[in-house]
Structures are given as C-alpha cells and as structure tokens.
PDB file of C-alpha atoms in Angstrom:
ATOM      1  CA  UNK A  26       6.366  38.234  53.802  1.00  0.00           C
ATOM      2  CA  UNK A  27       7.958  40.962  51.718  1.00  0.00           C
ATOM      3  CA  UNK A  28       6.558  42.318  48.458  1.00  0.00           C
ATOM      4  CA  UNK A  29       7.715  40.583  45.340  1.00  0.00           C
ATOM      5  CA  UNK A  30      10.639  42.217  43.608  1.00  0.00           C
ATOM      6  CA  UNK A  31      11.183  40.636  40.239  1.00  0.00           C
ATOM      7  CA  UNK A  32      12.789  41.025  36.848  1.00  0.00           C
ATOM      8  CA  UNK A  33      11.567  39.797  33.481  1.00  0.00           C
ATOM      9  CA  UNK A  34      13.134  36.692  31.977  1.00  0.00           C
ATOM     10  CA  UNK A  35      14.587  38.803  29.133  1.00  0.00           C
ATOM     11  CA  UNK A  36      16.406  41.183  31.505  1.00  0.00           C
ATOM     12  CA  UNK A  37      20.150  41.301  30.951  1.00  0.00           C
ATOM     13  CA  UNK A  38      22.545  40.086  33.637  1.00  0.00           C
ATOM     14  CA  UNK A  39      23.931  43.630  33.816  1.00  0.00           C
ATOM     15  CA  UNK A  40      20.475  45.123  34.489  1.00  0.00           C
ATOM     16  CA  UNK A  41      19.748  42.383  37.029  1.00  0.00           C
ATOM     17  CA  UNK A  42      22.906  43.324  38.940  1.00  0.00           C
ATOM     18  CA  UNK A  43      21.839  46.980  38.940  1.00  0.00           C
ATOM     19  CA  UNK A  44      18.359  45.976  40.170  1.00  0.00           C
ATOM     20  CA  UNK A  45      19.847  43.787  42.902  1.00  0.00           C
ATOM     21  CA  UNK A  46      21.950  46.641  44.283  1.00  0.00           C
ATOM     22  CA  UNK A  47      19.278  49.309  43.767  1.00  0.00           C
ATOM     23  CA  UNK A  48      16.822  47.416  45.975  1.00  0.00           C
ATOM     24  CA  UNK A  49      19.457  45.847  48.274  1.00  0.00           C
ATOM     25  CA  UNK A  50      18.383  42.281  47.541  1.00  0.00           C
ATOM     26  CA  UNK A  51      20.145  38.958  47.882  1.00  0.00           C
ATOM     27  CA  UNK A  52      18.007  37.113  45.377  1.00  0.00           C
ATOM     28  CA  UNK A  53      15.920  38.121  42.388  1.00  0.00           C
ATOM     29  CA  UNK A  54      12.757  36.388  41.287  1.00  0.00           C
ATOM     30  CA  UNK A  55      12.549  35.998  37.508  1.00  0.00           C
ATOM     31  CA  UNK A  56       9.112  36.121  35.905  1.00  0.00           C
ATOM     32  CA  UNK A  57       7.691  35.437  32.478  1.00  0.00           C
ATOM     33  CA  UNK A  58       4.201  36.796  31.794  1.00  0.00           C
ATOM     34  CA  UNK A  59       3.923  37.536  35.531  1.00  0.00           C
ATOM     35  CA  UNK A  60       4.486  33.854  36.408  1.00  0.00           C
ATOM     36  CA  UNK A  61       7.476  32.494  38.315  1.00  0.00           C
ATOM     37  CA  UNK A  62      10.072  31.317  35.787  1.00  0.00           C
ATOM     38  CA  UNK A  63      13.223  31.199  37.875  1.00  0.00           C
ATOM     39  CA  UNK A  64      15.358  32.667  40.588  1.00  0.00           C
ATOM     40  CA  UNK A  65      18.814  34.193  40.449  1.00  0.00           C
ATOM     41  CA  UNK A  66      21.140  34.789  43.373  1.00  0.00           C
ATOM     42  CA  UNK A  67      24.031  37.149  44.002  1.00  0.00           C
ATOM     43  CA  UNK A  68      26.336  34.166  43.583  1.00  0.00           C
ATOM     44  CA  UNK A  69      24.826  33.365  40.145  1.00  0.00           C
ATOM     45  CA  UNK A  70      25.346  36.955  39.028  1.00  0.00           C
ATOM     46  CA  UNK A  71      28.875  37.089  40.430  1.00  0.00           C
ATOM     47  CA  UNK A  72      29.856  33.902  38.586  1.00  0.00           C
ATOM     48  CA  UNK A  73      28.470  35.330  35.360  1.00  0.00           C
ATOM     49  CA  UNK A  74      30.268  38.651  35.814  1.00  0.00           C
ATOM     50  CA  UNK A  75      33.587  36.892  36.458  1.00  0.00           C
ATOM     51  CA  UNK A  76      33.176  34.985  33.223  1.00  0.00           C
ATOM     52  CA  UNK A  77      34.233  38.131  31.341  1.00  0.00           C
ATOM     53  CA  UNK A  78      31.483  37.975  28.721  1.00  0.00           C
ATOM     54  CA  UNK A  79      29.273  40.866  27.671  1.00  0.00           C
ATOM     55  CA  UNK A  80      26.777  41.016  30.551  1.00  0.00           C
ATOM     56  CA  UNK A  81      24.588  43.514  28.694  1.00  0.00           C
ATOM     57  CA  UNK A  82      23.733  40.843  26.125  1.00  0.00           C
ATOM     58  CA  UNK A  83      23.273  37.768  28.328  1.00  0.00           C
ATOM     59  CA  UNK A  84      19.668  37.332  29.554  1.00  0.00           C
ATOM     60  CA  UNK A  85      19.096  36.161  33.113  1.00  0.00           C
ATOM     61  CA  UNK A  86      17.347  33.110  31.658  1.00  0.00           C
ATOM     62  CA  UNK A  87      20.817  31.763  30.805  1.00  0.00           C
ATOM     63  CA  UNK A  88      22.041  31.727  34.416  1.00  0.00           C
ATOM     64  CA  UNK A  89      18.933  31.408  36.610  1.00  0.00           C
ATOM     65  CA  UNK A  90      17.642  28.365  38.438  1.00  0.00           C
ATOM     66  CA  UNK A  91      14.448  27.264  36.728  1.00  0.00           C
ATOM     67  CA  UNK A  92      11.206  25.778  37.935  1.00  0.00           C
ATOM     68  CA  UNK A  93      10.741  23.088  39.213  1.00  0.00           C
ATOM     69  CA  UNK A  94      14.178  23.293  40.895  1.00  0.00           C
ATOM     70  CA  UNK A  95      13.192  26.323  42.961  1.00  0.00           C
ATOM     71  CA  UNK A  96      12.470  26.026  46.665  1.00  0.00           C
ATOM     72  CA  UNK A  97       9.276  27.985  47.292  1.00  0.00           C
ATOM     73  CA  UNK A  98       6.429  28.192  49.748  1.00  0.00           C
ATOM     74  CA  UNK A  99       2.722  28.873  49.528  1.00  0.00           C
ATOM     75  CA  UNK A 100       0.895  31.686  51.237  1.00  0.00           C
ATOM     76  CA  UNK A 101      -1.070  29.260  53.414  1.00  0.00           C
ATOM     77  CA  UNK A 102       2.095  27.721  54.928  1.00  0.00           C
ATOM     78  CA  UNK A 103       3.114  28.685  58.430  1.00  0.00           C
ATOM     79  CA  UNK A 104       6.104  30.888  59.226  1.00  0.00           C
ATOM     80  CA  UNK A 105       7.702  27.846  60.849  1.00  0.00           C
ATOM     81  CA  UNK A 106       7.362  25.780  57.650  1.00  0.00           C
ATOM     82  CA  UNK A 107       8.791  28.566  55.489  1.00  0.00           C
ATOM     83  CA  UNK A 108      11.666  29.153  57.933  1.00  0.00           C
ATOM     84  CA  UNK A 109      12.476  25.439  57.921  1.00  0.00           C
ATOM     85  CA  UNK A 110      12.889  25.614  54.129  1.00  0.00           C
ATOM     86  CA  UNK A 111      15.333  28.521  54.438  1.00  0.00           C
ATOM     87  CA  UNK A 112      17.401  26.594  56.978  1.00  0.00           C
ATOM     88  CA  UNK A 113      17.301  23.176  55.294  1.00  0.00           C
ATOM     89  CA  UNK A 114      18.263  24.530  51.878  1.00  0.00           C
ATOM     90  CA  UNK A 115      20.667  27.192  53.217  1.00  0.00           C
ATOM     91  CA  UNK A 116      19.069  29.955  51.147  1.00  0.00           C
ATOM     92  CA  UNK A 117      18.247  33.608  51.809  1.00  0.00           C
ATOM     93  CA  UNK A 118      14.671  33.698  50.549  1.00  0.00           C
ATOM     94  CA  UNK A 119      11.844  31.768  48.946  1.00  0.00           C
ATOM     95  CA  UNK A 120       9.188  32.993  46.539  1.00  0.00           C
ATOM     96  CA  UNK A 121       5.673  32.866  48.011  1.00  0.00           C
ATOM     97  CA  UNK A 122       3.081  31.415  45.651  1.00  0.00           C
ATOM     98  CA  UNK A 123      -0.721  31.314  45.583  1.00  0.00           C
ATOM     99  CA  UNK A 124      -2.683  28.397  44.159  1.00  0.00           C
ATOM    100  CA  UNK A 125      -5.577  29.665  42.016  1.00  0.00           C
ATOM    101  CA  UNK A 126      -7.688  27.476  39.754  1.00  0.00           C
ATOM    102  CA  UNK A 127      -4.851  25.031  39.191  1.00  0.00           C
ATOM    103  CA  UNK A 128      -2.353  27.798  38.400  1.00  0.00           C
ATOM    104  CA  UNK A 129       0.382  29.316  40.544  1.00  0.00           C
ATOM    105  CA  UNK A 130       0.830  33.052  40.931  1.00  0.00           C
ATOM    106  CA  UNK A 131       3.656  34.894  42.636  1.00  0.00           C
ATOM    107  CA  UNK A 132       2.512  37.005  45.599  1.00  0.00           C
ATOM    108  CA  UNK A 133       5.721  37.846  47.455  1.00  0.00           C
ATOM    109  CA  UNK A 134       8.880  36.501  49.023  1.00  0.00           C
ATOM    110  CA  UNK A 135       9.804  35.224  52.460  1.00  0.00           C
ATOM    111  CA  UNK A 136      13.317  36.106  53.618  1.00  0.00           C
ATOM    112  CA  UNK A 137      15.747  35.651  56.475  1.00  0.00           C
ATOM    113  CA  UNK A 138      15.095  39.313  57.291  1.00  0.00           C
ATOM    114  CA  UNK A 139      11.373  38.537  57.716  1.00  0.00           C
ATOM    115  CA  UNK A 140      12.322  35.793  60.189  1.00  0.00           C
ATOM    116  CA  UNK A 141      14.627  38.101  62.147  1.00  0.00           C
ATOM    117  CA  UNK A 142      11.956  40.821  62.357  1.00  0.00           C
ATOM    118  CA  UNK A 143       9.458  38.311  63.749  1.00  0.00           C
ATOM    119  CA  UNK A 144      12.052  37.003  66.205  1.00  0.00           C
ATOM    120  CA  UNK A 145      12.839  40.538  67.330  1.00  0.00           C
ATOM    121  CA  UNK A 146       9.156  41.438  67.788  1.00  0.00           C
ATOM    122  CA  UNK A 147       8.665  38.354  69.950  1.00  0.00           C
ATOM    123  CA  UNK A 148      11.680  39.061  72.168  1.00  0.00           C
ATOM    124  CA  UNK A 149      11.964  42.845  72.382  1.00  0.00           C
ATOM    125  CA  UNK A 150       9.786  43.245  75.470  1.00  0.00           C
ATOM    126  CA  UNK A 151      11.142  40.219  77.293  1.00  0.00           C
ATOM    127  CA  UNK A 152      14.198  40.352  79.478  1.00  0.00           C
ATOM    128  CA  UNK A 153      16.786  37.709  78.809  1.00  0.00           C
TER     129      UNK A 153
END
C-alpha cells in the first residue's frame, strides 16, 4: 500500500492537475473532512481541461466519481483480492479504507505500481 495522497473536495480542477503532476499520480483521492468523498482520474481532469472552461473556478467535486460508485478495498483484504479489483475494473488504483466503529476512514491507496513491486520482489532472485 502507498500513503494516501489526497485533495480537498473544494480544490479547483487546476490545482488538482498541478497536484497530480507534482506527485506523479494517476488518480487523486478527494476527501471532505478527512473522509473519502470521491476519486478523480487523469482522464477526468483531461476531459475537464478540454472543455475550455475556467479550471481555476471549477471544484473537483463537479467532475469526480462519488461514493458509493468508487471501487475501494479494506486494509484487511489480501493483496490478491485488491489486485483482482484493479484488473476487473481496469483501474490504476483503489483507496484503502479502515472500518472503525461503523465509520470508514481513508488509510492509503493500493496501486498497479504496488503490485509490480511485489511481483518484482518475488521474482528477482529466481532464474527464469
């Protein structure tokens, strides 16, 4: 799992694009009061930027995918289960959530890069 890297729901599309490139991300998690509110991909941001509107004034909440339509996993799921979600839904990452007292909190993200690192660690000392 990678650390969470999120933007606030009121963040402008322009600032989200800057954040995406600054941290070399494919997907941004959107939070409201530190709770998962949505997710926004490079494709979402590209579509919005091609629209020709003032990106500095459009909040990410206008273009993000909202809960409950977000594919996510929980910290107690196996790597295999989380990887299956990435493959089945053809996505780059999933937010990782923790269940606490009936509430969900965001603890990180699981990405294709995490899968590749695990795959590499398993195979690096073996001859093929």
